[in-house]
JSON list of C-alpha atoms in Angstrom, two decimals:
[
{"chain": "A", "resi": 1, "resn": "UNK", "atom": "CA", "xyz": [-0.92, -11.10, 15.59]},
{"chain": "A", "resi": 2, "resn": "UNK", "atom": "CA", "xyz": [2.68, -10.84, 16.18]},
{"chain": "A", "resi": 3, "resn": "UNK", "atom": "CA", "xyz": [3.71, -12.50, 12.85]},
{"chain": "A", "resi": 4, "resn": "UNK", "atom": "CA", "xyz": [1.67, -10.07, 11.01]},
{"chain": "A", "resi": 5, "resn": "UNK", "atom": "CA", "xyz": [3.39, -7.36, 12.75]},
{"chain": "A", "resi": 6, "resn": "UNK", "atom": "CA", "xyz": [6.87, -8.10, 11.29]},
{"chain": "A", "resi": 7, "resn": "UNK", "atom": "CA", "xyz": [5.41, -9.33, 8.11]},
{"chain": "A", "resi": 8, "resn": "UNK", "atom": "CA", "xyz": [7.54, -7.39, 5.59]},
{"chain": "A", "resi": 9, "resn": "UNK", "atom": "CA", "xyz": [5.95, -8.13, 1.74]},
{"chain": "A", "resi": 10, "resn": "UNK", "atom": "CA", "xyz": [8.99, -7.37, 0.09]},
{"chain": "A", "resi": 11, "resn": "UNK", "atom": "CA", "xyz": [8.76, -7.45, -3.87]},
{"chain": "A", "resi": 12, "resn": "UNK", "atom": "CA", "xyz": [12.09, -6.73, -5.17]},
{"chain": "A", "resi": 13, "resn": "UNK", "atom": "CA", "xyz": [10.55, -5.64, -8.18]},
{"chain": "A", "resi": 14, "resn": "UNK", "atom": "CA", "xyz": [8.64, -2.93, -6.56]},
{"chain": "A", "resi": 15, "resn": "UNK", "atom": "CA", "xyz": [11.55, -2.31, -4.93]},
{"chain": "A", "resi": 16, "resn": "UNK", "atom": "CA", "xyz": [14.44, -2.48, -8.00]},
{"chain": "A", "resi": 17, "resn": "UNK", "atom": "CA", "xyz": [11.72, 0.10, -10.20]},
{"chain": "A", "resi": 18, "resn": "UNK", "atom": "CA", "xyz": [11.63, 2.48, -6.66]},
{"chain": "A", "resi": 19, "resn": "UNK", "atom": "CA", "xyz": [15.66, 2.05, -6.49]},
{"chain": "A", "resi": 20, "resn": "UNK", "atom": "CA", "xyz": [15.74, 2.51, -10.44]},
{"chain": "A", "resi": 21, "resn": "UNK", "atom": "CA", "xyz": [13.32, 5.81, -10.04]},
{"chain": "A", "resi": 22, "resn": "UNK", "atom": "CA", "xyz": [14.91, 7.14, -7.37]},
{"chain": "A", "resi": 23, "resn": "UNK", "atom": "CA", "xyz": [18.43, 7.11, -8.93]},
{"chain": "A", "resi": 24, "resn": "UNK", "atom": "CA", "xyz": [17.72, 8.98, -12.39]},
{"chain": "A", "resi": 25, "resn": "UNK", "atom": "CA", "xyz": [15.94, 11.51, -10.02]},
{"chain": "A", "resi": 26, "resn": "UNK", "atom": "CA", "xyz": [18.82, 11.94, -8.39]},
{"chain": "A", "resi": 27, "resn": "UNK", "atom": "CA", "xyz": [21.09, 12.46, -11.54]},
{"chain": "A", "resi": 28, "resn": "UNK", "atom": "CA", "xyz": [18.59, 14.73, -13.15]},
{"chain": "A", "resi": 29, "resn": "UNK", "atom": "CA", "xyz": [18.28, 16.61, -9.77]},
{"chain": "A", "resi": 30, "resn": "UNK", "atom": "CA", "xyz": [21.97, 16.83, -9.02]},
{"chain": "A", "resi": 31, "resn": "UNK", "atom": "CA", "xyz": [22.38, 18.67, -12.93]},
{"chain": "A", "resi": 32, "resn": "UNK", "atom": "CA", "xyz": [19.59, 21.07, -12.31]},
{"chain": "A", "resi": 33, "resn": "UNK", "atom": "CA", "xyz": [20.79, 21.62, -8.50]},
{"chain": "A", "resi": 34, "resn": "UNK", "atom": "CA", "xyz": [24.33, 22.96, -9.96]},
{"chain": "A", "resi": 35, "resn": "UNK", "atom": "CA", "xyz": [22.16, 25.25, -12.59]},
{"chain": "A", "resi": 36, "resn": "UNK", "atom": "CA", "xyz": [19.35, 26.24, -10.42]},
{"chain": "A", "resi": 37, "resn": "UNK", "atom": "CA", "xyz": [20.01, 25.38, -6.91]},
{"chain": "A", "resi": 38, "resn": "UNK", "atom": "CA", "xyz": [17.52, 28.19, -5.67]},
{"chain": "A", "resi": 39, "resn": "UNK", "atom": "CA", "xyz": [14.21, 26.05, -7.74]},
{"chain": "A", "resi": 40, "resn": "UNK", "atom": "CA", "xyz": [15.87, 22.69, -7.38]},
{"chain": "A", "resi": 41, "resn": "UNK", "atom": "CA", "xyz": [17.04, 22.91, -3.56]},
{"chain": "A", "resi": 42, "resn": "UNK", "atom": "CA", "xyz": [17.91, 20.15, -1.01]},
{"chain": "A", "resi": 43, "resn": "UNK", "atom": "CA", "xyz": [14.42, 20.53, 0.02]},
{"chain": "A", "resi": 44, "resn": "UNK", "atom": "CA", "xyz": [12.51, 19.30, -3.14]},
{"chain": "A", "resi": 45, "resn": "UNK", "atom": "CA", "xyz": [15.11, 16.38, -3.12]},
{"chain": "A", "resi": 46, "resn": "UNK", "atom": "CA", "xyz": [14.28, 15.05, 0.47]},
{"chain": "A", "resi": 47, "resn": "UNK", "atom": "CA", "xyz": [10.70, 15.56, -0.74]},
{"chain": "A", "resi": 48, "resn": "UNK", "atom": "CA", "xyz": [11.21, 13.30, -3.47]},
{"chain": "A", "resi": 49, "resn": "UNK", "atom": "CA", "xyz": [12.47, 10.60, -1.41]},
{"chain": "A", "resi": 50, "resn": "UNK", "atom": "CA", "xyz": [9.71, 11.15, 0.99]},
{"chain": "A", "resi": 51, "resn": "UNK", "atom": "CA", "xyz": [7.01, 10.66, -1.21]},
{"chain": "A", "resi": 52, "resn": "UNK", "atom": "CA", "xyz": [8.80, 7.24, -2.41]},
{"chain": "A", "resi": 53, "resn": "UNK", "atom": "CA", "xyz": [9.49, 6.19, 1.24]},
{"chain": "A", "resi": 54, "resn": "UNK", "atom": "CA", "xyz": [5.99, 6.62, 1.90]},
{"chain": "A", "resi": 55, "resn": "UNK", "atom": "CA", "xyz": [4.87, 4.72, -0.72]},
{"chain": "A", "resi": 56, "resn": "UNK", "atom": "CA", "xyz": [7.51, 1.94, 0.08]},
{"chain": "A", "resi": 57, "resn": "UNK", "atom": "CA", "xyz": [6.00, 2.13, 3.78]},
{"chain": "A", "resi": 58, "resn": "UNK", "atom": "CA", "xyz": [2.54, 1.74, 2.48]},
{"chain": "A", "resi": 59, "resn": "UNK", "atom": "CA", "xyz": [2.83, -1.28, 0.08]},
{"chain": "A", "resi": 60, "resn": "UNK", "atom": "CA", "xyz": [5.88, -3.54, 1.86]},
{"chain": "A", "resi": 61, "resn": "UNK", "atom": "CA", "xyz": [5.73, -2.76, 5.30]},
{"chain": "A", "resi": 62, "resn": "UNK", "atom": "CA", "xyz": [3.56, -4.58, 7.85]},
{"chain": "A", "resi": 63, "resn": "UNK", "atom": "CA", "xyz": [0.84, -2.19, 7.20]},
{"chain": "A", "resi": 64, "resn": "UNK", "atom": "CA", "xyz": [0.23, -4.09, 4.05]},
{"chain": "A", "resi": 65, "resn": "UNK", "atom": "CA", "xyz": [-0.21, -7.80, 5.90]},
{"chain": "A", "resi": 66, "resn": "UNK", "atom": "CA", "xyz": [-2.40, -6.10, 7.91]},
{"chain": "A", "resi": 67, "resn": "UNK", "atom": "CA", "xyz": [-4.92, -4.57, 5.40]},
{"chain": "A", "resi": 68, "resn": "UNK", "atom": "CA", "xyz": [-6.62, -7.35, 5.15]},
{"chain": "A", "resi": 69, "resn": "UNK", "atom": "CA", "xyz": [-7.35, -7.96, 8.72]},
{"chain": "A", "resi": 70, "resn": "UNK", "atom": "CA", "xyz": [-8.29, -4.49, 9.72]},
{"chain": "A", "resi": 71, "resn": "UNK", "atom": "CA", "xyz": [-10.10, -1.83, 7.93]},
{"chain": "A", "resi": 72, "resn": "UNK", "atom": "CA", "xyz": [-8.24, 0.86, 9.97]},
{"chain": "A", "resi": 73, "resn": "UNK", "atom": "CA", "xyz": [-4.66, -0.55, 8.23]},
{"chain": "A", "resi": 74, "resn": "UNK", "atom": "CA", "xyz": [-6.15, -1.06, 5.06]},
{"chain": "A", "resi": 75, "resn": "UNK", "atom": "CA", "xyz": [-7.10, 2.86, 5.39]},
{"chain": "A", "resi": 76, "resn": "UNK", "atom": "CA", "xyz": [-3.89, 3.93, 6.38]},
{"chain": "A", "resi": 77, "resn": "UNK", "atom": "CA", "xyz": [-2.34, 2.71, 3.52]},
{"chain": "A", "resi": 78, "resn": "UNK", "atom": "CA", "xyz": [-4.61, 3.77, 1.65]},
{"chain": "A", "resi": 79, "resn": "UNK", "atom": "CA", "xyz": [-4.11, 7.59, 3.07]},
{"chain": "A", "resi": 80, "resn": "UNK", "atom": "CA", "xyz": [-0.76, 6.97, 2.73]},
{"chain": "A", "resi": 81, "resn": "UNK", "atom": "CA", "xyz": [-1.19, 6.15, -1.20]},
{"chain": "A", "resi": 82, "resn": "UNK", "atom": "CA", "xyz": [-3.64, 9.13, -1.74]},
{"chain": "A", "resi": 83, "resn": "UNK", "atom": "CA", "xyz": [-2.90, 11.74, 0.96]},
{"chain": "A", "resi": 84, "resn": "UNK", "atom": "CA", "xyz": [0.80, 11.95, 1.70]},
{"chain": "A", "resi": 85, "resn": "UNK", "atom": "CA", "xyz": [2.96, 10.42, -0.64]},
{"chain": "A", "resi": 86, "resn": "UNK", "atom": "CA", "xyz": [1.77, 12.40, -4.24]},
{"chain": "A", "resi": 87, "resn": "UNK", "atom": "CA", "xyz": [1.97, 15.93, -2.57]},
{"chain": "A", "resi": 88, "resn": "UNK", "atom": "CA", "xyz": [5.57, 14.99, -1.25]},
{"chain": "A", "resi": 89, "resn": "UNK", "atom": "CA", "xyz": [6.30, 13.40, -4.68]},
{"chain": "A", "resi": 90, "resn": "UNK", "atom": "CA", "xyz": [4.88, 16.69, -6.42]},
{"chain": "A", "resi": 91, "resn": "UNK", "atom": "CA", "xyz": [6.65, 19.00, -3.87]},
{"chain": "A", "resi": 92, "resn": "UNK", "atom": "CA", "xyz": [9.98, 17.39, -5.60]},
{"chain": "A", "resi": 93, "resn": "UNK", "atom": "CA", "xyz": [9.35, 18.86, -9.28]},
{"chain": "A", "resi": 94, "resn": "UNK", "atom": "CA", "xyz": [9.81, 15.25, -10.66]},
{"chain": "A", "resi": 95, "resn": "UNK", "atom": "CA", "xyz": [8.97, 15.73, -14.71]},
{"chain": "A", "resi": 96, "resn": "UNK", "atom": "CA", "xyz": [12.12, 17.68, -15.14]},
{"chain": "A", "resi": 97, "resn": "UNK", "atom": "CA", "xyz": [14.78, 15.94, -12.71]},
{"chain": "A", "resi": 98, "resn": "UNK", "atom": "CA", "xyz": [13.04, 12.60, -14.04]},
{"chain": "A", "resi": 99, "resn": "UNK", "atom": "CA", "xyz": [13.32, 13.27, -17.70]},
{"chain": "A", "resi": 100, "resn": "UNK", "atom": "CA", "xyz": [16.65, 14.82, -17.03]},
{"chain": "A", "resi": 101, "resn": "UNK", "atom": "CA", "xyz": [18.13, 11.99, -15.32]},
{"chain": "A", "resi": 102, "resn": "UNK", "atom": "CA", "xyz": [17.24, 9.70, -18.50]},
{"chain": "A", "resi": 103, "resn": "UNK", "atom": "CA", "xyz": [19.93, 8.72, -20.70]},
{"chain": "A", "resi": 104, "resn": "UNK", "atom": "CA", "xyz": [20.50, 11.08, -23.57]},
{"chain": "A", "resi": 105, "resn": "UNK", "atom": "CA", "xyz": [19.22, 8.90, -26.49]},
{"chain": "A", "resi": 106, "resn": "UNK", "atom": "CA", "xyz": [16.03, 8.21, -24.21]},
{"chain": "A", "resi": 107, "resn": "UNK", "atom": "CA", "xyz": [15.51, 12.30, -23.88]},
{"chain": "A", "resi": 108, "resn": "UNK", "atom": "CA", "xyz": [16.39, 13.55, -26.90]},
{"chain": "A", "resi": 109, "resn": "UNK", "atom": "CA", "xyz": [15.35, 10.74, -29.26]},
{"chain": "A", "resi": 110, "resn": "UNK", "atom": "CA", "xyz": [11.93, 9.47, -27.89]},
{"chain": "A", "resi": 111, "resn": "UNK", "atom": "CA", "xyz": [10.95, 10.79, -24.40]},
{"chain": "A", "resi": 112, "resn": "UNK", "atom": "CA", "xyz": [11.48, 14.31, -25.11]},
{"chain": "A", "resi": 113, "resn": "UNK", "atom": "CA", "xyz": [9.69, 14.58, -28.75]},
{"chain": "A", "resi": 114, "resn": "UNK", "atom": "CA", "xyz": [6.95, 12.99, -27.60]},
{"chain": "A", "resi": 115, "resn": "UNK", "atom": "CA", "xyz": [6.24, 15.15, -24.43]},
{"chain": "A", "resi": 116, "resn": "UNK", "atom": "CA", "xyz": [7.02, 18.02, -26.54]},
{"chain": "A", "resi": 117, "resn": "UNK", "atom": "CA", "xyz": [4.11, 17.11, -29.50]},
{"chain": "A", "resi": 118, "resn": "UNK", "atom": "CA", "xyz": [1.39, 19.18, -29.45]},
{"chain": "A", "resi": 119, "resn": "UNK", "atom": "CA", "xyz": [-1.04, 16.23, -28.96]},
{"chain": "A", "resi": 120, "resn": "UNK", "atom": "CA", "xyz": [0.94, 15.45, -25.53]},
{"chain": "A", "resi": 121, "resn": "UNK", "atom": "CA", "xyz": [0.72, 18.85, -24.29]},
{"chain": "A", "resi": 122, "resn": "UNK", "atom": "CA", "xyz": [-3.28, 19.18, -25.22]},
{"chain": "A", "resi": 123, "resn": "UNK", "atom": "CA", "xyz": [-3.99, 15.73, -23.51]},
{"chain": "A", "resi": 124, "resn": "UNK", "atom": "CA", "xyz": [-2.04, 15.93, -20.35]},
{"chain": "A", "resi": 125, "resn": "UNK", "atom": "CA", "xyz": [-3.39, 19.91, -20.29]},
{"chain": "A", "resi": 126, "resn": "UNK", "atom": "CA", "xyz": [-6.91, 18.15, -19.59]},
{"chain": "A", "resi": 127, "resn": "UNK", "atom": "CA", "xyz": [-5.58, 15.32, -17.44]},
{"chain": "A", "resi": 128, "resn": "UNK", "atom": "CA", "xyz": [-3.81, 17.94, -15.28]},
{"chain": "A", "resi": 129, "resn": "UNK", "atom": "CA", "xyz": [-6.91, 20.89, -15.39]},
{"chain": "A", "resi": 130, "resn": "UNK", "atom": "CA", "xyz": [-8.00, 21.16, -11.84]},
{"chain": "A", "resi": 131, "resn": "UNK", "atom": "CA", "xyz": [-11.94, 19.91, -11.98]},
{"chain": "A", "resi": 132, "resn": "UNK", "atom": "CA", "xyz": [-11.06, 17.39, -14.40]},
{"chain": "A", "resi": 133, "resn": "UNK", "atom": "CA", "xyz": [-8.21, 15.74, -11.46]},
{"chain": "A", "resi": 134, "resn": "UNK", "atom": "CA", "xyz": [-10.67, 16.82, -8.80]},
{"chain": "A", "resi": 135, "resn": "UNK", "atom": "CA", "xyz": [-13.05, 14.67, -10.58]},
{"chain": "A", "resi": 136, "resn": "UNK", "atom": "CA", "xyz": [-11.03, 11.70, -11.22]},
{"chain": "A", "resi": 137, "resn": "UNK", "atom": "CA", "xyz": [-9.73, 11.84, -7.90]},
{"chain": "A", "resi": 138, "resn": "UNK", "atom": "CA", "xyz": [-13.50, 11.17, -6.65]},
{"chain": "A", "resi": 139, "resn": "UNK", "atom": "CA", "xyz": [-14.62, 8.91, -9.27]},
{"chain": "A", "resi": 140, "resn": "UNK", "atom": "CA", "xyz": [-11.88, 6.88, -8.91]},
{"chain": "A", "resi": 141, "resn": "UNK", "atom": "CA", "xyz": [-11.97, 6.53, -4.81]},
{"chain": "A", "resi": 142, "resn": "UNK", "atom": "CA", "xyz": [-16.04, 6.41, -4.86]},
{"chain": "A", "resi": 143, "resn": "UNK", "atom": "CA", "xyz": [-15.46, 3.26, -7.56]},
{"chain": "A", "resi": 144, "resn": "UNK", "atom": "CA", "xyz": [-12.99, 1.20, -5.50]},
{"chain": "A", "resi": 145, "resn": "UNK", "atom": "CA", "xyz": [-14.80, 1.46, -2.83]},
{"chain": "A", "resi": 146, "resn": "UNK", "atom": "CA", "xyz": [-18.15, -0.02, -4.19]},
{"chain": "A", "resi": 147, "resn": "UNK", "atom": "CA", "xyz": [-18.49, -3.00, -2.65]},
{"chain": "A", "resi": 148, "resn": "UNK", "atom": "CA", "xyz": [-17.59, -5.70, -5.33]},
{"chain": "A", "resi": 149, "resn": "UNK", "atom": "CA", "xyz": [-14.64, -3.89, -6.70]},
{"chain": "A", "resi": 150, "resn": "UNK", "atom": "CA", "xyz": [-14.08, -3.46, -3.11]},
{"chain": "A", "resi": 151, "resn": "UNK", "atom": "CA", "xyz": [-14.03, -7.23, -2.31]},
{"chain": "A", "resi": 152, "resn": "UNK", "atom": "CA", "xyz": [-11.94, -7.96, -5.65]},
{"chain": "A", "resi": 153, "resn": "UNK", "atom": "CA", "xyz": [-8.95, -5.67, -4.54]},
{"chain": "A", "resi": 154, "resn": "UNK", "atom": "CA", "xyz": [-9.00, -7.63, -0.94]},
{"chain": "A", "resi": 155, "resn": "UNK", "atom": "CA", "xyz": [-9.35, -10.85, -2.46]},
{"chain": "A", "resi": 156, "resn": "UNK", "atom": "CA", "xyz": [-7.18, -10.69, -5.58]},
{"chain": "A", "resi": 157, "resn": "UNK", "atom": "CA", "xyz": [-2.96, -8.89, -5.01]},
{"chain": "A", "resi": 158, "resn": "UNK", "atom": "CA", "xyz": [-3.20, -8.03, -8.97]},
{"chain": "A", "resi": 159, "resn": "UNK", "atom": "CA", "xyz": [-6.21, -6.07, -8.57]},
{"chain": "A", "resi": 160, "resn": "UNK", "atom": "CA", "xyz": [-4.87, -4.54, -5.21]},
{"chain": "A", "resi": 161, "resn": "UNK", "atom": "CA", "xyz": [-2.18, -3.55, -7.05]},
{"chain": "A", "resi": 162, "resn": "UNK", "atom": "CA", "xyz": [-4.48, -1.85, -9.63]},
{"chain": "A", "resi": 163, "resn": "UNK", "atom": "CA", "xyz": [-6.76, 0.15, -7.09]},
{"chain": "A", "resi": 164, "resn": "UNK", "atom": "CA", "xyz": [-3.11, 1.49, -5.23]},
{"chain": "A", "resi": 165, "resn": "UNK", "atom": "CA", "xyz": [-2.02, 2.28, -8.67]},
{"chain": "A", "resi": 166, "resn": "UNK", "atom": "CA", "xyz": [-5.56, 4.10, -9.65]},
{"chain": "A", "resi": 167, "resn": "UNK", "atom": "CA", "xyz": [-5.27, 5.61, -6.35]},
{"chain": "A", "resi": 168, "resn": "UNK", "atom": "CA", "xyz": [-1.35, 7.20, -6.91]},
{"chain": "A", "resi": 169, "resn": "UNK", "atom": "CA", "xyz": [-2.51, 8.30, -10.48]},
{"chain": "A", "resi": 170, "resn": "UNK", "atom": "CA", "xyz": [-5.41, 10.17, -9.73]},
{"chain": "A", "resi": 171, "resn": "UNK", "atom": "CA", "xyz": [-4.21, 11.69, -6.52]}
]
């Protein structure tokens, strides 16, 4: 049991995107702190990182290797994926630091027209429409947790990484 217990998984991938993430939040936060510090505080920053931590936690820490061997880590994570990190991620306003921490060309050339279309805006308005998420939310936990699907994310890391994903999203 030991080994398990300091059994980081770390995927530099994972953590090079949460590295990449976290830094053009920071830029994008750090120009809307000097314009609105009052909306864009020190508060919804630490949030921000929070809600990354958490997830970091979650997927490469020791809670991870032990998923598999007990049902009470493999629910802990997945709290930790459904229940803490997106409300700490959401308490950091990230769609505006995010898309202002882009490069220019990336905002103003393809990010920022397409968010701005009318189609966008009509689409994510569903996506984001409170029984519509609510539902999602459930569909999507009651699904992975039928118990083939169930036994595929165990079994399978690529699928794992699927239901954590499924899990962020909808949450």
């Amino acid at each position: 049991m030991q080994p398990v217990l300091i059994a980081w998984n770390i995927d530099w991938l994972l953590m090079f995107f949460a590295l990449l993430i976290l830094l053009v939040y920071f830029r994008g936060w750090r120009g809307l702190h000097r314009r609105q510090p009052t909306l864009f505080s020190f508060a919804r920053l630490i949030s921000f990182i929070a809600g990354v931590f958490t997830l970091l936690v979650a997927i490469v820490s020791p809670l991870d290797s032990l998923s598999p061997l007990l049902l009470q880590a493999h629910m802990v994570q997945h709290i930790l994926i459904m229940m803490v990190a997106p409300p700490l991620l959401l308490l950091g306003l990230p769609a505006l630091p995010l898309l202002c921490g882009l490069p220019a060309t990336i905002q103003k050339s393809w990010l920022g027209p397409f968010l701005a279309s009318p189609t966008c805006k009509k689409i994510a308005g569903v996506f984001v429409h409170p029984i519509v998420a609510l539902l999602a939310f459930i569909i999507v936990t009651w699904c992975w947790h039928i118990p083939s699907l169930y036994e595929l994310a165990l079994n399978n890391e690529t699928w794992h990484a699927v239901e954590h994903g499924c899990f962020l999203t909808t949450a």
